[in-house]
Coordinates of C-alpha atoms (C1' of nucleotides) in Angstrom, one line a residue:
Chain A
M854 CA 130.7 195.0 196.3
E855 CA 130.6 191.3 197.4
W856 CA 129.7 188.1 195.9
E857 CA 128.2 185.4 197.5
N858 CA 129.5 182.0 197.4
Q859 CA 126.5 180.6 195.4
E860 CA 127.1 183.2 192.8
M861 CA 130.7 182.6 192.4
Q862 CA 129.8 179.0 191.7
Q863 CA 127.3 179.7 189.3
A864 CA 129.4 182.3 187.5
E865 CA 132.1 179.6 187.4
E866 CA 129.8 177.1 185.9
Y867 CA 128.5 179.6 183.4
L868 CA 132.0 180.6 182.3
Q869 CA 132.8 176.7 181.9
Y870 CA 129.6 176.3 180.0
Q871 CA 130.4 179.1 177.7
I872 CA 133.8 177.3 176.8
R873 CA 132.3 174.2 176.2
N874 CA 130.0 175.7 173.7
G875 CA 132.3 178.1 171.9
L876 CA 130.5 181.0 173.6
R877 CA 133.7 182.3 175.2
E878 CA 136.9 181.6 173.9
K879 CA 139.4 179.3 175.8
V880 CA 141.7 180.9 177.9
M881 CA 145.2 180.6 179.4
T882 CA 146.2 181.5 182.9
D883 CA 149.1 183.6 183.9
V884 CA 151.0 180.4 184.9
Q885 CA 150.5 179.3 181.2
V886 CA 151.5 182.5 179.9
E887 CA 154.3 182.8 181.9
E888 CA 155.5 179.6 180.4
L889 CA 155.1 180.8 177.0
R890 CA 156.7 184.0 177.8
K891 CA 160.0 181.9 178.8
Q892 CA 159.7 180.2 175.4
I893 CA 159.2 183.5 173.5
V894 CA 161.8 185.1 175.4
V895 CA 164.6 182.5 174.4
Y896 CA 163.1 182.3 170.9
A897 CA 163.3 186.0 170.4
A898 CA 166.7 186.2 171.7
I899 CA 167.9 183.5 169.2
S900 CA 165.7 184.3 166.3
E901 CA 167.1 187.9 166.6
Q902 CA 170.4 186.5 165.7
L903 CA 168.9 184.9 162.4
V904 CA 167.0 187.8 161.6
E905 CA 170.1 189.7 161.4
L906 CA 171.6 187.3 159.7
H907 CA 168.9 187.5 157.1
K908 CA 169.3 191.3 156.7
S909 CA 173.2 191.3 156.4
M910 CA 172.7 188.8 153.9
S911 CA 170.0 190.5 151.9
A912 CA 171.9 193.5 151.8
H913 CA 175.1 191.8 150.4
H914 CA 173.5 189.7 148.0
D915 CA 171.3 190.6 145.2
F916 CA 169.6 187.6 143.3
T917 CA 170.1 189.6 139.7
G918 CA 171.0 186.9 137.6
M919 CA 174.7 186.4 137.8
R920 CA 176.9 186.0 135.0
L921 CA 180.7 185.5 135.0
G922 CA 182.8 184.1 132.1
N923 CA 180.8 181.9 130.1
L924 CA 178.9 180.4 132.9
Y925 CA 175.4 181.3 133.5
C926 CA 174.2 180.8 137.1
D927 CA 170.6 181.1 138.0
S928 CA 171.4 181.8 141.6
V929 CA 168.1 180.8 142.9
T930 CA 168.2 177.2 142.0
A931 CA 167.1 176.7 145.7
S932 CA 165.6 173.5 146.1
I933 CA 164.3 172.6 149.2
G934 CA 167.5 170.1 149.9
H935 CA 171.1 171.7 149.8
K936 CA 173.6 172.8 147.5
I937 CA 172.3 175.8 146.5
T938 CA 175.4 177.5 146.2
A939 CA 175.5 180.0 143.3
R940 CA 179.0 181.4 143.5
Q941 CA 181.0 180.9 140.4
R942 CA 184.3 181.8 139.6
W943 CA 186.6 182.6 137.0
T944 CA 188.4 179.9 135.4
P945 CA 191.2 180.9 133.1
T946 CA 191.0 179.0 129.5
P947 CA 194.1 177.1 128.5
F948 CA 195.2 179.6 126.4
Q949 CA 195.0 182.3 128.9
L950 CA 196.8 180.5 131.3
Q951 CA 199.6 179.9 128.7
I952 CA 199.8 183.5 128.3
L953 CA 199.7 184.2 132.1
E954 CA 202.4 181.6 132.7
N955 CA 204.4 183.0 129.8
I956 CA 204.5 186.5 131.4
Y957 CA 205.0 185.1 134.9
E958 CA 207.9 183.1 133.6
Q959 CA 209.4 186.1 132.2
G960 CA 210.2 187.2 135.5
T961 CA 209.2 190.7 135.2
G962 CA 207.8 190.4 138.8
T963 CA 204.5 191.5 139.6
P964 CA 202.9 193.4 136.7
G965 CA 202.0 196.9 137.6
K966 CA 198.5 198.4 137.6
Q967 CA 199.0 199.5 133.9
K968 CA 200.6 196.2 132.9
I969 CA 197.6 194.4 134.2
K970 CA 195.5 196.3 132.1
E971 CA 197.3 195.4 128.9
I972 CA 197.3 191.7 130.0
A973 CA 193.6 191.7 130.8
S974 CA 192.6 193.3 127.8
E975 CA 194.7 191.0 125.6
L976 CA 193.3 187.7 127.7
A977 CA 190.0 189.3 127.0
Q978 CA 190.4 188.2 123.3
H979 CA 190.5 184.8 124.4
G980 CA 187.7 184.4 126.8
Q981 CA 186.0 186.5 129.6
I982 CA 188.4 188.0 132.3
S983 CA 188.7 191.0 134.4
E984 CA 191.8 193.0 135.6
T985 CA 191.1 191.7 139.0
N986 CA 191.3 188.1 137.8
V987 CA 194.7 189.0 136.2
Y988 CA 195.5 190.6 139.5
N989 CA 194.4 187.7 141.7
W990 CA 196.1 185.2 139.5
F991 CA 199.6 186.8 139.9
Q992 CA 199.3 187.2 143.5
N993 CA 198.4 183.5 143.9
R994 CA 200.9 182.6 141.7
R995 CA 203.7 184.3 143.2
A996 CA 202.5 183.2 146.9
R997 CA 202.1 179.7 145.9
S998 CA 205.4 179.2 144.1
K999 CA 207.0 180.7 147.2
R1000 CA 205.3 178.2 149.4
K1001 CA 206.1 175.2 147.2
L1002 CA 209.8 176.3 147.5
Q1003 CA 209.5 176.4 151.3
A1004 CA 208.0 173.1 151.3
S1005 CA 210.8 171.7 149.2
M1006 CA 213.3 173.1 151.6
A1007 CA 211.5 171.8 154.5
A1008 CA 211.6 168.5 152.8
S1009 CA 215.1 168.7 152.2
A1010 CA 215.8 169.2 155.8
T1011 CA 214.6 165.9 156.6
G1012 CA 218.0 164.8 157.8
E1013 CA 216.8 164.8 161.3
A1014 CA 214.2 163.1 163.4
E1015 CA 211.3 162.9 161.1
S1016 CA 209.2 161.6 164.2
R1017 CA 209.0 165.1 165.3
T1018 CA 208.2 166.3 161.9
E1019 CA 205.5 163.6 161.7
D1020 CA 204.0 164.9 164.8
V1021 CA 203.6 168.4 163.2
V1022 CA 202.3 167.0 160.2
A1023 CA 199.7 165.0 161.9
K1024 CA 198.3 167.8 164.0
D1025 CA 198.3 170.3 161.5
K1026 CA 196.4 167.8 159.6
K1027 CA 194.0 167.4 162.5
T1028 CA 193.7 171.0 163.6
K1029 CA 193.4 172.8 160.2
P1030 CA 190.6 170.8 158.6
A1031 CA 188.6 170.5 161.9
G1032 CA 188.2 174.2 161.8
S1033 CA 187.3 174.3 158.3
D1034 CA 184.6 171.3 158.6
F1035 CA 183.7 173.4 161.3
A1036 CA 183.2 176.8 159.8
D1037 CA 181.9 174.8 156.7
N1038 CA 179.3 173.3 158.8
I1039 CA 178.0 176.6 159.9
A1040 CA 177.8 178.4 156.4
N1041 CA 176.3 175.6 154.8
R1042 CA 173.6 175.1 157.4
V1043 CA 172.8 178.9 157.7
E1044 CA 173.3 179.1 154.3
S1045 CA 171.0 176.4 153.5
F1046 CA 168.3 177.9 155.8
Y1047 CA 168.8 181.2 154.3
F1048 CA 168.2 180.0 150.9
Q1049 CA 165.5 177.6 151.3
N1050 CA 163.5 180.7 152.3
S1051 CA 165.8 183.0 149.8
N1052 CA 163.3 185.6 148.5
A1053 CA 160.9 185.5 151.4
G1054 CA 161.4 188.1 153.9
I1055 CA 161.3 187.1 157.5
D1056 CA 157.5 188.1 157.2
Q1057 CA 156.8 185.9 154.4
L1058 CA 158.4 183.1 156.5
I1059 CA 156.2 183.3 158.9
G1060 CA 153.3 182.2 156.5
K1061 CA 155.6 179.6 155.1
V1062 CA 156.4 178.1 158.5
E1063 CA 153.2 178.1 159.5
S1064 CA 151.6 176.2 156.7
S1065 CA 154.4 173.7 156.5
R1066 CA 154.9 172.3 159.9
G1067 CA 154.6 175.4 162.1
Y1068 CA 151.5 174.3 164.1
D1069 CA 152.9 170.9 164.6
S1070 CA 155.9 172.3 166.4
Y1071 CA 154.0 174.6 168.2
T1072 CA 151.7 171.9 169.5
N1073 CA 154.7 170.0 170.4
L1074 CA 156.3 172.7 172.2
A1075 CA 153.1 173.8 174.0
E1076 CA 152.3 170.1 175.2
Q1077 CA 155.8 169.8 176.5
Y1078 CA 155.2 172.6 178.6
G1079 CA 151.8 171.5 179.7
L1080 CA 150.4 174.3 177.9
L1081 CA 146.9 174.4 175.9
G1082 CA 146.0 170.9 177.4
Chain B
M54 CA 120.9 173.6 179.8
E55 CA 120.0 177.4 179.0
W56 CA 121.3 180.4 180.5
E57 CA 119.0 183.6 181.1
N58 CA 120.5 186.8 179.6
Q59 CA 120.6 188.2 183.0
E60 CA 122.5 185.4 184.2
M61 CA 125.0 185.8 181.7
Q62 CA 125.5 189.4 182.4
Q63 CA 125.9 188.8 186.1
A64 CA 128.7 185.8 185.4
E65 CA 130.4 188.2 183.3
E66 CA 130.6 190.9 185.7
Y67 CA 131.5 188.4 188.3
L68 CA 134.6 187.2 185.9
Q69 CA 135.8 190.7 185.4
Y70 CA 135.6 191.3 189.1
Q71 CA 137.6 188.1 189.7
I72 CA 140.3 189.3 187.5
R73 CA 140.4 193.0 188.7
N74 CA 140.7 191.4 192.4
G75 CA 143.3 188.9 191.4
L76 CA 140.8 186.2 192.5
R77 CA 140.9 184.8 189.0
E78 CA 144.2 184.8 186.9
K79 CA 144.1 187.0 183.8
V80 CA 143.4 185.3 180.7
M81 CA 144.2 185.1 177.3
T82 CA 141.7 184.4 174.7
D83 CA 142.1 182.0 171.5
V84 CA 142.7 184.8 169.5
Q85 CA 145.4 185.9 171.5
V86 CA 146.6 182.6 171.9
E87 CA 146.6 182.3 168.1
E88 CA 149.1 185.2 167.6
L89 CA 151.4 183.8 170.3
R90 CA 151.1 180.6 168.4
K91 CA 152.5 182.3 165.3
Q92 CA 155.0 184.0 167.1
I93 CA 156.1 180.5 168.5
V94 CA 155.8 178.7 165.6
V95 CA 158.3 181.1 163.6
Y96 CA 160.5 181.4 166.7
A97 CA 160.7 177.6 166.9
A98 CA 161.6 177.0 163.5
I99 CA 164.3 179.5 163.5
S100 CA 165.5 178.5 166.8
E101 CA 165.9 175.1 165.7
Q102 CA 168.4 176.1 163.3
L103 CA 170.7 177.6 165.9
V104 CA 170.1 174.8 168.0
E105 CA 171.3 172.2 165.6
L106 CA 174.2 174.6 164.8
H107 CA 174.9 174.5 168.4
K108 CA 175.1 171.0 168.4
S109 CA 177.4 170.5 165.4
M110 CA 179.4 173.1 166.7
S111 CA 180.0 171.5 170.0
A112 CA 180.5 168.1 168.2
H113 CA 183.3 169.6 166.2
H114 CA 184.9 172.1 168.5
D115 CA 186.4 171.5 171.8
F116 CA 187.2 174.3 173.9
T117 CA 190.5 173.4 174.8
G118 CA 191.9 176.1 172.5
M119 CA 190.5 179.3 173.8
R120 CA 189.2 182.2 172.0
L121 CA 190.1 185.7 173.1
G122 CA 187.5 187.8 171.4
N123 CA 187.9 187.1 167.6
L124 CA 191.5 186.1 168.1
Y125 CA 192.3 182.4 168.1
C126 CA 194.7 181.2 170.3
D127 CA 195.1 177.5 169.2
S128 CA 196.7 175.6 172.3
V129 CA 197.5 172.8 170.0
T130 CA 199.8 174.6 167.6
A131 CA 201.2 176.6 170.1
S132 CA 202.5 173.8 172.1
I133 CA 204.5 172.6 169.0
G134 CA 208.0 173.8 169.2
H135 CA 207.9 174.0 165.6
K136 CA 207.1 177.2 163.9
I137 CA 203.5 176.9 163.2
T138 CA 201.7 179.8 162.9
A139 CA 198.8 180.1 165.0
R140 CA 196.0 182.0 163.6
Q141 CA 196.5 185.6 164.7
R142 CA 195.2 188.2 162.7
W143 CA 192.0 189.9 163.8
T144 CA 188.8 189.3 162.3
P145 CA 185.9 191.9 162.7
T146 CA 182.8 190.8 164.1
P147 CA 179.6 191.3 162.1
F148 CA 178.6 193.8 164.5
Q149 CA 181.9 195.6 164.6
L150 CA 182.1 195.4 160.6
Q151 CA 178.8 197.1 160.6
I152 CA 179.9 199.9 162.9
L153 CA 183.1 200.4 160.8
E154 CA 181.3 200.3 157.4
N155 CA 178.7 202.9 159.1
I156 CA 181.7 205.2 159.8
Y157 CA 183.2 204.8 156.4
E158 CA 179.9 205.5 154.6
Q159 CA 179.7 208.6 156.5
G160 CA 182.5 209.9 154.3
T161 CA 184.5 211.4 157.2
G162 CA 187.6 210.7 155.3
T163 CA 190.6 209.0 157.2
P164 CA 189.9 208.9 161.2
G165 CA 192.5 211.0 162.8
K166 CA 194.4 209.1 165.6
Q167 CA 192.1 210.5 168.1
K168 CA 188.9 209.4 166.1
I169 CA 190.8 205.8 166.0
K170 CA 190.9 205.8 169.5
E171 CA 187.2 206.5 170.0
I172 CA 186.3 203.9 167.4
A173 CA 188.5 201.3 168.7
S174 CA 187.3 201.6 172.3
E175 CA 183.4 201.5 170.9
L176 CA 184.3 198.5 169.2
A177 CA 185.9 196.8 171.8
Q178 CA 182.7 196.3 173.6
H179 CA 181.7 194.0 170.9
G180 CA 185.1 192.2 170.7
Q181 CA 188.8 192.2 170.8
I182 CA 190.2 194.9 168.9
S183 CA 193.0 197.3 168.8
E184 CA 193.7 200.9 167.3
T185 CA 196.0 199.3 164.8
N186 CA 193.3 197.1 163.5
V187 CA 191.0 200.2 163.1
Y188 CA 193.6 201.9 161.4
N189 CA 194.4 199.2 159.0
W190 CA 191.0 198.6 158.2
F191 CA 190.3 202.0 156.9
Q192 CA 193.7 202.0 154.9
N193 CA 192.3 198.8 153.5
R194 CA 189.1 199.7 152.8
R195 CA 189.9 203.2 151.1
A196 CA 192.7 201.4 149.1
R197 CA 190.4 198.6 147.9
S198 CA 187.4 200.5 147.0
K199 CA 189.5 202.8 145.1
R200 CA 191.0 200.0 143.3
K201 CA 187.5 198.8 142.4
L202 CA 186.5 202.0 141.1
Q203 CA 189.7 202.0 138.9
A204 CA 188.9 198.8 137.5
S205 CA 185.6 199.4 136.8
M206 CA 186.3 202.4 135.1
A207 CA 188.9 200.9 133.1
A208 CA 186.6 198.2 132.2
S209 CA 183.8 200.7 130.8
A210 CA 186.8 202.4 128.9
T211 CA 188.0 199.2 127.4
G212 CA 184.4 198.0 126.6
E213 CA 183.7 200.1 123.5
A214 CA 183.4 197.3 121.1
E215 CA 181.8 195.1 123.4
S216 CA 178.3 194.4 121.8
R217 CA 178.6 190.9 122.5
T218 CA 180.1 191.3 125.9
E219 CA 177.3 193.2 127.0
D220 CA 176.6 194.3 130.6
V221 CA 179.0 191.5 131.7
V222 CA 181.3 193.8 133.0
A223 CA 179.1 195.7 135.3
K224 CA 177.7 192.5 136.6
D225 CA 181.0 191.3 137.2
K226 CA 181.7 194.2 139.6
K227 CA 178.7 193.4 141.4
T228 CA 178.7 189.8 141.9
K229 CA 182.4 189.0 143.0
P230 CA 182.8 191.2 145.9
A231 CA 179.3 190.2 146.8
G232 CA 180.1 186.3 147.1
S233 CA 182.8 186.2 149.9
D234 CA 181.5 189.0 151.7
F235 CA 178.2 187.3 152.0
A236 CA 179.7 183.9 153.1
D237 CA 182.1 185.2 155.4
N238 CA 179.6 187.4 157.0
I239 CA 177.4 184.4 157.8
A240 CA 180.2 182.4 159.3
N241 CA 181.5 185.5 161.4
R242 CA 178.0 186.3 162.7
V243 CA 177.1 182.6 163.7
E244 CA 180.5 182.0 165.0
S245 CA 180.3 185.3 167.0
F246 CA 177.1 184.5 168.3
Y247 CA 178.1 180.9 169.2
F248 CA 181.2 182.1 171.0
Q249 CA 179.6 185.0 172.9
N250 CA 177.6 182.0 174.4
S251 CA 180.2 179.6 174.2
N252 CA 180.4 177.7 177.4
A253 CA 176.9 178.0 178.1
G254 CA 174.4 175.3 176.8
I255 CA 171.4 176.4 175.1
D256 CA 169.6 175.5 178.6
Q257 CA 172.0 177.8 180.2
L258 CA 171.5 180.3 177.5
I259 CA 167.8 180.3 178.4
G260 CA 168.4 181.8 182.0
K261 CA 170.8 184.1 180.8
V262 CA 168.7 185.9 178.3
E263 CA 165.8 185.7 180.6
S264 CA 167.6 187.4 183.4
S265 CA 168.9 189.9 181.1
R266 CA 166.4 191.3 178.8
G267 CA 164.3 188.5 178.2
Y268 CA 161.2 189.8 179.7
D269 CA 161.6 193.1 178.1
S270 CA 161.7 191.4 174.8
Y271 CA 158.7 189.6 175.4
T272 CA 157.1 192.2 176.7
N273 CA 157.6 194.4 173.3
L274 CA 156.8 191.4 171.1
A275 CA 153.5 190.8 173.0
E276 CA 152.6 194.5 172.8
Q277 CA 153.4 194.7 169.2
Y278 CA 150.9 191.9 168.8
G279 CA 148.1 193.5 171.2
L280 CA 148.6 190.6 173.4
L281 CA 148.7 191.1 177.3
G282 CA 147.0 194.5 177.3
Chain C
dC1253 C1' 178.6 160.6 147.5
dC1254 C1' 183.2 161.9 149.9
dG1255 C1' 187.4 163.6 150.5
dA1256 C1' 191.4 165.4 149.2
dT1257 C1' 193.6 168.8 146.6
dA1258 C1' 194.2 172.7 143.2
dT1259 C1' 193.0 177.4 142.8
dG1260 C1' 190.2 181.9 142.4
dA1261 C1' 189.0 185.3 145.7
dA1262 C1' 188.9 188.0 150.1
dT1263 C1' 191.3 190.6 153.6
dG1264 C1' 194.2 191.9 157.6
dA1265 C1' 199.0 193.2 157.9
dA1266 C1' 202.9 195.3 156.4
dA1267 C1' 206.2 196.9 153.5
dG1268 C1' 207.7 200.9 150.4
Chain D
dC853 C1' 198.7 206.2 150.5
dT854 C1' 200.0 202.2 147.5
dT855 C1' 201.5 198.1 146.8
dT856 C1' 202.6 193.7 148.4
dC857 C1' 202.8 189.7 151.2
dA858 C1' 200.6 185.8 154.1
dT859 C1' 196.6 183.7 155.5
dT860 C1' 192.2 182.0 155.0
dC861 C1' 188.1 180.6 152.9
dA862 C1' 185.3 178.8 149.0
dT863 C1' 184.6 176.0 144.9
dA864 C1' 185.8 173.2 141.3
dT865 C1' 187.3 169.0 139.8
dC866 C1' 188.7 164.2 140.2
dG867 C1' 189.4 159.5 142.1
dG868 C1' 187.8 156.1 145.2

DNA sequence: CCGATATGAATGAAAG
DNA sequence: CTTTCATTCATATCGG
């Protein structure tokens, strides 16, 4: 079947007419689709990562009210801003600390599993505590007293060129916090993003984003690529 | 201007003809575009997060210190004659962790030497790893899950008189491990994603993704939404 | 508000 | 396998 030139012309006019009057929906050409395609490709790939994040975070984090010690923490105090962190940690009361220190000073080394139970139950009378807390406390206490000792020994050896030591310290100061900032930044950002959309699944997120700023984003993006002119 | 019904019919047929024969490019309707729009909206929002991540990370981290898989080889600390311990311990990528957890959950006890080799080689595809790492991981995993079990049992046994302590114990067990896993997981995931595409800018990433699997991703995504039929 | 520091917690690795 | 050590991370607290 062949079409006369005049017929094509007429059909084209008709098509444009339909579009103008909403009788036919506006269309995108393959070229445009191709551009969108590229965008989606990239977005999809990147987004998969955060979706994965979301999943793993959801799996490991339940939002049932957390309580530890005497602190109640409403975990989902997620404001739109930042600082949504909900993790709480045990803090020994002065009394508990005193007892722990005493036991530690007694030099009975590391309390065994059984000993820990004893200590924990005793301390429990003076505040919320778990055996793990006791265990951790001794671990840290030992490790840190040892580190202090090392540090003091290193300090006593300051007889030599401290310029060298200075360099070491300087570099240490530089490298370590850098890494920490770095990681902190990541964690904070992602955490923030996650908690901002905490209870929402990815699907709900769709609606949320859409209603808030999504369409503007989309428009900008599309225009940038000359789509949807 | 009005169109006769017959003319519309003819024009429609012509349009379809053009499309069939490649004389006119295929098109997307507004409805379809709307769907794509939603996708892009979400993708864009999410992706912005990772792009920001990328920027902040680039700003804070120079790649003079290379990273082999998950092992940090800090050239700075290495160059110092002093005994600064560079980071040297293995850190499983989220993906590796997932696999390990899966295997562990399968309850197939301790993997034999052979099994470990298998696992290690599989995990090696997702990052630096050694058989020893796998071995240690299982050792620790087992030991710690056992410890936790003991602790929780002890807690419930000790907690007979707890009318005021309530279900604190139970929640204690849940909240504590969840916290750090959670954050670590985030950092690891993002870090992993970032380093996997370390040298590439986001723009280069585009090409990378496109050429590898991008179009397939797009196709799946589009089909899922009934687009591009 | 920010940075520095103290400390609770998590975890890979190694010792016993 | 069990226990311990070493390192790192995250948070709380405080002084500027």
